[in-house]
Coordinates of N, CA and C in Angstrom, one line a residue:
M1 N 132.4 60.3 79.7 CA 132.0 59.0 80.1 C 132.4 58.8 81.6
A2 N 131.4 58.4 82.4 CA 131.7 58.2 83.8 C 132.3 56.8 84.0
E3 N 133.3 56.7 84.8 CA 133.9 55.4 85.0 C 134.3 55.3 86.5
L4 N 134.3 54.1 86.9 CA 134.6 53.8 88.3 C 135.9 53.0 88.2
N5 N 137.0 53.6 88.6 CA 138.4 53.0 88.5 C 138.9 52.7 89.9
N6 N 139.5 51.6 90.0 CA 140.2 51.2 91.2 C 141.6 50.9 90.9
I7 N 142.5 51.3 91.7 CA 143.9 51.0 91.5 C 144.2 49.7 92.3
S8 N 144.8 48.8 91.7 CA 145.0 47.5 92.3 C 146.5 47.2 92.4
R9 N 146.9 46.4 93.4 CA 148.3 46.1 93.5 C 148.7 45.0 92.4
N10 N 147.8 44.2 92.1 CA 148.0 43.2 91.1 C 147.7 43.9 89.7
R11 N 148.5 43.6 88.8 CA 148.3 44.3 87.5 C 147.3 43.6 86.6
K12 N 146.3 43.1 87.3 CA 145.2 42.5 86.5 C 144.2 43.6 86.1
S13 N 143.6 43.4 85.1 CA 142.6 44.5 84.6 C 141.3 44.3 85.5
I14 N 140.9 45.5 85.9 CA 139.7 45.5 86.8 C 138.5 46.0 85.9
P15 N 137.4 45.3 86.0 CA 136.2 45.7 85.2 C 135.8 47.2 85.5
K16 N 135.5 47.9 84.4 CA 135.0 49.3 84.6 C 133.5 49.3 84.5
V17 N 132.9 50.2 85.3 CA 131.5 50.4 85.3 C 131.2 51.7 84.7
D18 N 130.4 51.7 83.6 CA 130.0 52.9 82.9 C 128.6 53.4 83.5
L19 N 128.6 54.5 84.2 CA 127.4 55.0 84.8 C 126.6 56.0 84.0
T20 N 127.0 56.2 82.8 CA 126.4 57.2 81.9 C 124.9 56.9 81.7
A21 N 124.6 55.7 81.5 CA 123.2 55.3 81.3 C 122.3 55.6 82.5
M22 N 122.9 55.3 83.7 CA 122.2 55.5 85.0 C 121.9 57.0 85.2
V23 N 122.9 57.8 84.9 CA 122.7 59.3 85.1 C 121.6 59.8 84.1
D24 N 121.7 59.3 82.9 CA 120.7 59.7 81.9 C 119.3 59.3 82.3
L25 N 119.2 58.1 82.9 CA 117.9 57.6 83.3 C 117.4 58.4 84.5
A26 N 118.2 58.8 85.4 CA 117.8 59.6 86.6 C 117.3 61.0 86.1
F27 N 118.0 61.6 85.2 CA 117.5 62.9 84.7 C 116.2 62.8 83.9
L28 N 116.0 61.7 83.1 CA 114.8 61.5 82.4 C 113.6 61.3 83.4
L29 N 113.8 60.5 84.5 CA 112.8 60.4 85.5 C 112.5 61.7 86.2
I30 N 113.5 62.4 86.6 CA 113.2 63.7 87.2 C 112.5 64.6 86.3
T31 N 112.9 64.7 85.0 CA 112.2 65.6 84.1 C 110.7 65.1 83.9
F32 N 110.5 63.8 83.8 CA 109.2 63.3 83.6 C 108.3 63.7 84.8
F33 N 108.7 63.5 86.0 CA 107.9 63.8 87.2 C 107.7 65.3 87.3
M34 N 108.6 66.1 87.0 CA 108.5 67.5 87.0 C 107.4 68.0 86.0
L35 N 107.4 67.4 84.9 CA 106.5 67.9 83.8 C 105.1 67.3 84.0
T36 N 104.9 66.2 84.7 CA 103.6 65.6 84.8 C 102.9 65.9 86.1
T37 N 103.6 66.5 87.0 CA 102.9 66.9 88.3 C 102.1 68.2 88.1
S38 N 101.1 68.3 88.9 CA 100.3 69.6 88.8 C 100.4 70.3 90.2
L39 N 100.6 71.6 90.2 CA 100.7 72.3 91.4 C 99.3 72.8 91.8
S40 N 99.0 72.9 93.0 CA 97.7 73.3 93.5 C 97.4 74.7 93.0
K41 N 96.2 74.9 92.5 CA 95.8 76.2 92.0 C 95.2 77.0 93.2
P42 N 95.5 78.3 93.2 CA 94.9 79.2 94.2 C 93.4 79.3 94.1
V43 N 92.7 79.2 95.2 CA 91.2 79.3 95.1 C 90.8 80.6 95.8
A44 N 90.0 81.3 95.1 CA 89.5 82.6 95.6 C 88.1 82.4 96.2
M45 N 87.8 83.1 97.3 CA 86.6 83.0 98.0 C 85.7 84.1 97.5
D46 N 84.4 83.8 97.2 CA 83.5 84.8 96.7 C 83.0 85.7 97.9
I47 N 82.9 87.0 97.6 CA 82.4 87.9 98.6 C 81.4 88.8 98.0
A48 N 80.5 89.4 98.8 CA 79.5 90.3 98.3 C 79.8 91.7 99.0
K49 N 79.9 92.7 98.2 CA 80.2 94.0 98.7 C 79.1 95.0 98.1
P50 N 78.6 95.9 99.0 CA 77.6 96.8 98.5 C 78.1 97.7 97.4
D51 N 77.2 98.1 96.5 CA 77.6 99.0 95.4 C 77.6 100.5 96.0
I52 N 78.8 101.0 96.0 CA 78.9 102.4 96.6 C 78.5 103.5 95.6
S53 N 78.4 103.1 94.4 CA 78.0 104.1 93.4 C 76.5 104.4 93.5
D54 N 75.7 103.5 94.1 CA 74.3 103.7 94.2 C 74.0 103.7 95.7
P55 N 73.8 104.9 96.4 CA 73.6 104.9 97.8 C 72.3 104.3 98.2
D56 N 71.3 104.2 97.3 CA 70.0 103.6 97.6 C 70.0 102.1 97.5
A57 N 71.0 101.5 96.9 CA 71.0 100.1 96.8 C 71.3 99.4 98.1
T58 N 70.5 98.5 98.5 CA 70.7 97.8 99.7 C 70.7 96.3 99.5
M59 N 71.4 95.6 100.4 CA 71.5 94.2 100.3 C 70.6 93.7 101.5
D60 N 69.4 93.1 101.2 CA 68.5 92.7 102.2 C 68.8 91.2 102.6
Y61 N 68.9 91.0 103.9 CA 69.1 89.6 104.4 C 68.0 89.4 105.5
A62 N 67.6 88.1 105.6 CA 66.7 87.8 106.6 C 67.4 87.9 108.0
A63 N 66.8 88.6 108.9 CA 67.5 88.8 110.2 C 67.6 87.5 111.0
S64 N 66.7 86.6 110.8 CA 66.8 85.4 111.6 C 68.0 84.5 111.1
R65 N 68.5 84.7 109.9 CA 69.6 83.9 109.4 C 70.9 84.7 109.2
T66 N 71.0 85.9 109.8 CA 72.1 86.8 109.6 C 73.0 86.9 110.8
M67 N 74.3 86.7 110.6 CA 75.2 86.8 111.7 C 76.2 88.0 111.3
T68 N 76.2 89.0 112.1 CA 77.1 90.1 111.8 C 78.3 90.0 112.7
I69 N 79.5 90.1 112.0 CA 80.8 90.0 112.7 C 81.5 91.3 112.6
L70 N 81.8 91.9 113.7 CA 82.6 93.2 113.8 C 84.0 92.9 114.1
L71 N 84.9 93.3 113.3 CA 86.3 93.1 113.6 C 86.9 94.3 114.3
G72 N 87.4 94.1 115.5 CA 87.9 95.2 116.3 C 89.4 95.1 116.5
K73 N 89.9 95.9 117.4 CA 91.3 96.0 117.6 C 91.7 94.9 118.6
D74 N 93.0 94.6 118.7 CA 93.6 93.6 119.7 C 93.0 92.2 119.4
N75 N 92.8 91.9 118.1 CA 92.3 90.6 117.7 C 91.0 90.2 118.4
K76 N 90.2 91.1 118.6 CA 88.9 90.9 119.2 C 87.8 91.0 118.1
V77 N 86.7 90.2 118.3 CA 85.6 90.1 117.4 C 84.3 90.3 118.2
A78 N 83.4 91.1 117.7 CA 82.1 91.2 118.3 C 81.1 90.7 117.3
W79 N 80.2 89.8 117.7 CA 79.2 89.3 116.7 C 77.8 89.3 117.4
Y80 N 76.8 89.3 116.5 CA 75.4 89.2 117.0 C 74.6 88.6 115.9
M81 N 73.5 88.0 116.3 CA 72.6 87.4 115.3 C 71.4 88.4 115.1
G82 N 70.9 88.6 113.9 CA 69.8 89.4 113.7 C 70.2 90.8 113.4
E83 N 69.3 91.8 113.9 CA 69.5 93.2 113.6 C 70.2 93.9 114.8
D84 N 70.9 95.0 114.4 CA 71.6 95.8 115.4 C 70.6 96.4 116.4
G85 N 70.9 96.3 117.7 CA 70.1 96.9 118.7 C 69.0 95.9 119.2
K86 N 68.7 94.8 118.5 CA 67.7 93.9 118.9 C 68.4 92.7 119.7
S87 N 69.7 92.5 119.5 CA 70.3 91.4 120.2 C 71.7 91.9 120.7
K88 N 72.1 91.5 121.9 CA 73.4 92.0 122.5 C 74.6 91.3 121.8
P89 N 75.5 92.0 121.3 CA 76.7 91.4 120.7 C 77.6 90.7 121.7
N90 N 78.2 89.6 121.3 CA 79.2 88.9 122.1 C 80.6 89.2 121.6
I91 N 81.5 89.3 122.6 CA 82.9 89.6 122.3 C 83.7 88.4 122.5
E92 N 84.5 88.0 121.5 CA 85.3 86.9 121.5 C 86.7 87.1 120.8
G93 N 87.6 86.2 121.0 CA 88.8 86.2 120.3 C 88.7 85.3 119.1
F94 N 89.7 85.3 118.3 CA 89.7 84.5 117.1 C 89.7 83.0 117.4
N95 N 90.1 82.6 118.6 CA 90.1 81.2 119.0 C 88.7 80.7 119.2
E96 N 87.7 81.6 119.6 CA 86.4 81.1 120.0 C 85.4 81.4 118.8
I97 N 85.7 82.2 117.9 CA 84.7 82.6 116.9 C 84.3 81.4 116.0
R98 N 85.1 80.4 115.7 CA 84.8 79.3 114.9 C 83.6 78.5 115.6
R99 N 83.7 78.3 116.9 CA 82.6 77.6 117.6 C 81.3 78.3 117.5
S100 N 81.4 79.7 117.6 CA 80.1 80.5 117.5 C 79.5 80.4 116.1
I101 N 80.4 80.5 115.1 CA 79.9 80.4 113.7 C 79.2 79.0 113.5
L102 N 79.9 78.0 113.9 CA 79.3 76.6 113.8 C 78.0 76.5 114.5
D103 N 77.9 77.0 115.8 CA 76.7 76.9 116.5 C 75.6 77.6 115.8
N104 N 75.8 78.8 115.3 CA 74.8 79.6 114.6 C 74.4 78.9 113.3
K105 N 75.4 78.3 112.6 CA 75.1 77.6 111.4 C 74.1 76.5 111.7
V106 N 74.4 75.7 112.7 CA 73.5 74.6 113.1 C 72.1 75.1 113.5
N107 N 72.1 76.1 114.3 CA 70.8 76.7 114.8 C 69.9 77.2 113.6
V108 N 70.5 77.8 112.7 CA 69.8 78.3 111.5 C 69.3 77.2 110.6
A109 N 70.2 76.1 110.5 CA 69.8 75.0 109.7 C 68.6 74.3 110.3
L110 N 68.6 74.1 111.7 CA 67.5 73.4 112.4 C 66.2 74.2 112.3
A111 N 66.4 75.6 112.4 CA 65.2 76.4 112.4 C 64.5 76.4 111.0
N112 N 65.3 76.2 110.0 CA 64.8 76.2 108.6 C 64.7 74.8 108.0
S113 N 64.6 73.8 108.8 CA 64.5 72.4 108.3 C 65.6 72.0 107.3
N114 N 66.8 72.5 107.5 CA 68.0 72.1 106.7 C 67.7 72.4 105.2
R115 N 67.0 73.5 104.9 CA 66.7 73.9 103.5 C 68.0 74.5 103.0
P116 N 68.5 74.1 101.8 CA 69.8 74.6 101.3 C 69.7 76.1 100.9
D117 N 68.5 76.6 100.6 CA 68.3 78.0 100.2 C 68.2 78.9 101.5
K118 N 68.1 78.4 102.6 CA 67.9 79.2 103.9 C 69.1 78.8 104.8
T119 N 70.3 79.2 104.5 CA 71.4 79.0 105.3 C 71.9 80.2 106.0
L120 N 72.9 80.1 106.9 CA 73.4 81.2 107.6 C 74.1 82.2 106.6
T121 N 73.8 83.5 106.8 CA 74.4 84.6 106.0 C 75.3 85.3 107.0
I122 N 76.5 85.6 106.5 CA 77.5 86.3 107.3 C 77.8 87.7 106.8
I123 N 77.7 88.7 107.6 CA 78.1 90.1 107.3 C 79.3 90.4 108.1
I124 N 80.4 90.8 107.4 CA 81.7 91.1 108.1 C 81.8 92.6 108.0
K125 N 82.1 93.3 109.2 CA 82.3 94.7 109.2 C 83.6 95.0 109.9
P126 N 84.7 95.2 109.1 CA 86.0 95.5 109.6 C 85.9 97.0 110.1
T127 N 86.5 97.2 111.3 CA 86.5 98.6 111.8 C 87.9 99.2 111.6
S128 N 88.1 100.4 112.0 CA 89.4 101.0 111.9 C 90.5 100.4 112.7
G129 N 90.1 99.7 113.8 CA 91.1 99.1 114.7 C 91.5 97.7 114.2
A130 N 90.8 97.1 113.2 CA 91.1 95.8 112.7 C 92.3 95.9 111.8
T131 N 93.0 94.8 111.7 CA 94.1 94.7 110.7 C 93.7 93.8 109.6
Y132 N 94.5 93.8 108.5 CA 94.3 93.0 107.4 C 94.3 91.5 107.8
K133 N 95.3 91.2 108.7 CA 95.4 89.8 109.2 C 94.1 89.3 109.8
N134 N 93.4 90.2 110.5 CA 92.1 89.9 111.1 C 91.1 89.5 110.1
F135 N 91.1 90.3 109.0 CA 90.1 90.0 107.9 C 90.5 88.6 107.3
V136 N 91.7 88.4 107.0 CA 92.1 87.1 106.4 C 91.8 86.0 107.3
D137 N 92.0 86.1 108.6 CA 91.7 85.1 109.6 C 90.2 84.8 109.6
I138 N 89.4 85.8 109.6 CA 87.9 85.5 109.6 C 87.5 84.8 108.3
M139 N 88.1 85.2 107.2 CA 87.7 84.6 106.0 C 88.2 83.1 106.0
D140 N 89.3 82.8 106.6 CA 89.8 81.4 106.8 C 88.8 80.6 107.6
E141 N 88.3 81.3 108.7 CA 87.4 80.6 109.6 C 86.1 80.2 108.8
L142 N 85.6 81.2 108.0 CA 84.4 80.9 107.2 C 84.6 79.8 106.2
S143 N 85.8 79.7 105.7 CA 86.1 78.6 104.7 C 86.2 77.3 105.5
L144 N 86.8 77.3 106.7 CA 86.9 76.1 107.4 C 85.6 75.5 107.9
V145 N 84.6 76.3 108.2 CA 83.3 75.9 108.6 C 82.3 75.7 107.5
K146 N 82.8 75.9 106.3 CA 82.1 75.7 105.0 C 80.8 76.5 104.9
I147 N 80.9 77.8 105.1 CA 79.8 78.7 104.9 C 79.6 78.7 103.4
T148 N 78.4 78.4 102.9 CA 78.1 78.3 101.5 C 77.8 79.6 100.8
N149 N 77.1 80.5 101.6 CA 76.8 81.8 101.1 C 78.1 82.7 101.0
A150 N 78.2 83.5 100.0 CA 79.3 84.5 100.0 C 79.1 85.5 101.1
P151 N 80.1 85.7 101.9 CA 80.0 86.6 103.0 C 79.9 88.1 102.4
A152 N 79.1 88.9 103.1 CA 79.0 90.3 102.7 C 80.0 91.1 103.5
I153 N 80.8 91.9 102.8 CA 81.8 92.8 103.5 C 81.3 94.2 103.4
D154 N 81.1 94.8 104.6 CA 80.5 96.1 104.6 C 81.3 97.0 105.7
D155 N 82.3 97.6 105.2 CA 83.1 98.5 106.1 C 82.6 99.9 106.1
N156 N 81.6 100.3 105.3 CA 81.2 101.6 105.2 C 79.9 101.9 106.0
H157 N 79.2 100.9 106.5 CA 77.9 101.1 107.1 C 77.9 100.5 108.5
I158 N 78.9 100.8 109.3 CA 78.9 100.4 110.7 C 77.9 101.4 111.5
T159 N 76.9 100.8 112.1 CA 75.9 101.6 112.7 C 76.4 102.3 114.0
D160 N 75.7 103.3 114.4 CA 76.1 104.0 115.7 C 76.0 103.1 116.9
G161 N 75.0 102.2 116.9 CA 74.9 101.3 118.0 C 76.1 100.3 118.1
E162 N 76.5 99.9 116.9 CA 77.7 99.0 116.9 C 79.0 99.8 117.3
K163 N 79.1 101.0 116.9 CA 80.3 101.8 117.3 C 80.3 102.0 118.8
T164 N 79.1 102.4 119.3 CA 79.0 102.6 120.8 C 79.3 101.4 121.6
F165 N 78.8 100.2 121.2 CA 79.1 99.0 121.9 C 80.6 98.7 121.9
M166 N 81.2 98.9 120.7 CA 82.7 98.6 120.6 C 83.5 99.6 121.4
K167 N 83.1 100.9 121.4 CA 83.8 101.8 122.2 C 83.7 101.5 123.7
L168 N 82.5 101.1 124.1 CA 82.3 100.8 125.6 C 83.1 99.6 126.0
N169 N 83.4 98.7 125.1 CA 84.2 97.5 125.4 C 85.6 97.6 124.9
N170 N 86.0 98.8 124.5 CA 87.4 99.2 124.2 C 88.0 98.2 123.1
I171 N 87.2 98.0 122.0 CA 87.7 97.2 120.9 C 87.5 98.0 119.6
L172 N 87.2 99.2 119.6 CA 87.1 100.0 118.4 C 88.3 100.8 118.2

């Protein structure tokens, strides 16, 4: 039993305070809140990856709505809209890529009258110079700008044109 005792010079009896009930109440409240709270659940992001068992299987995307992002070394990103060789890639850091994704998302939405079935599609191509952190960072950027389509991850089909561009700009 918990007691609060004071020694007094006068030999009068001092009232004792029993704190047992207060301690019990504190532990009951702590237990109640621990059991009734809910922890945040991890959320996984959907991705699309080509089927490597079938070399003839292709994932066709409309070039006017496709943004290809090439992850390079030194935290650099090269991106282009449409098809390889038909538009010049832009080189940016991870600080600028969010603005580019947002701009392209708005441009595609305006060009397609804001139709929900015709939104921006992202293809991510990590190169040998990219790190896992770069991949996680670009996935975070896509989540932050609310890209509704599952991004396609294609690290096996980097074209010769993409490789040449990245080598010329020293990011491969």
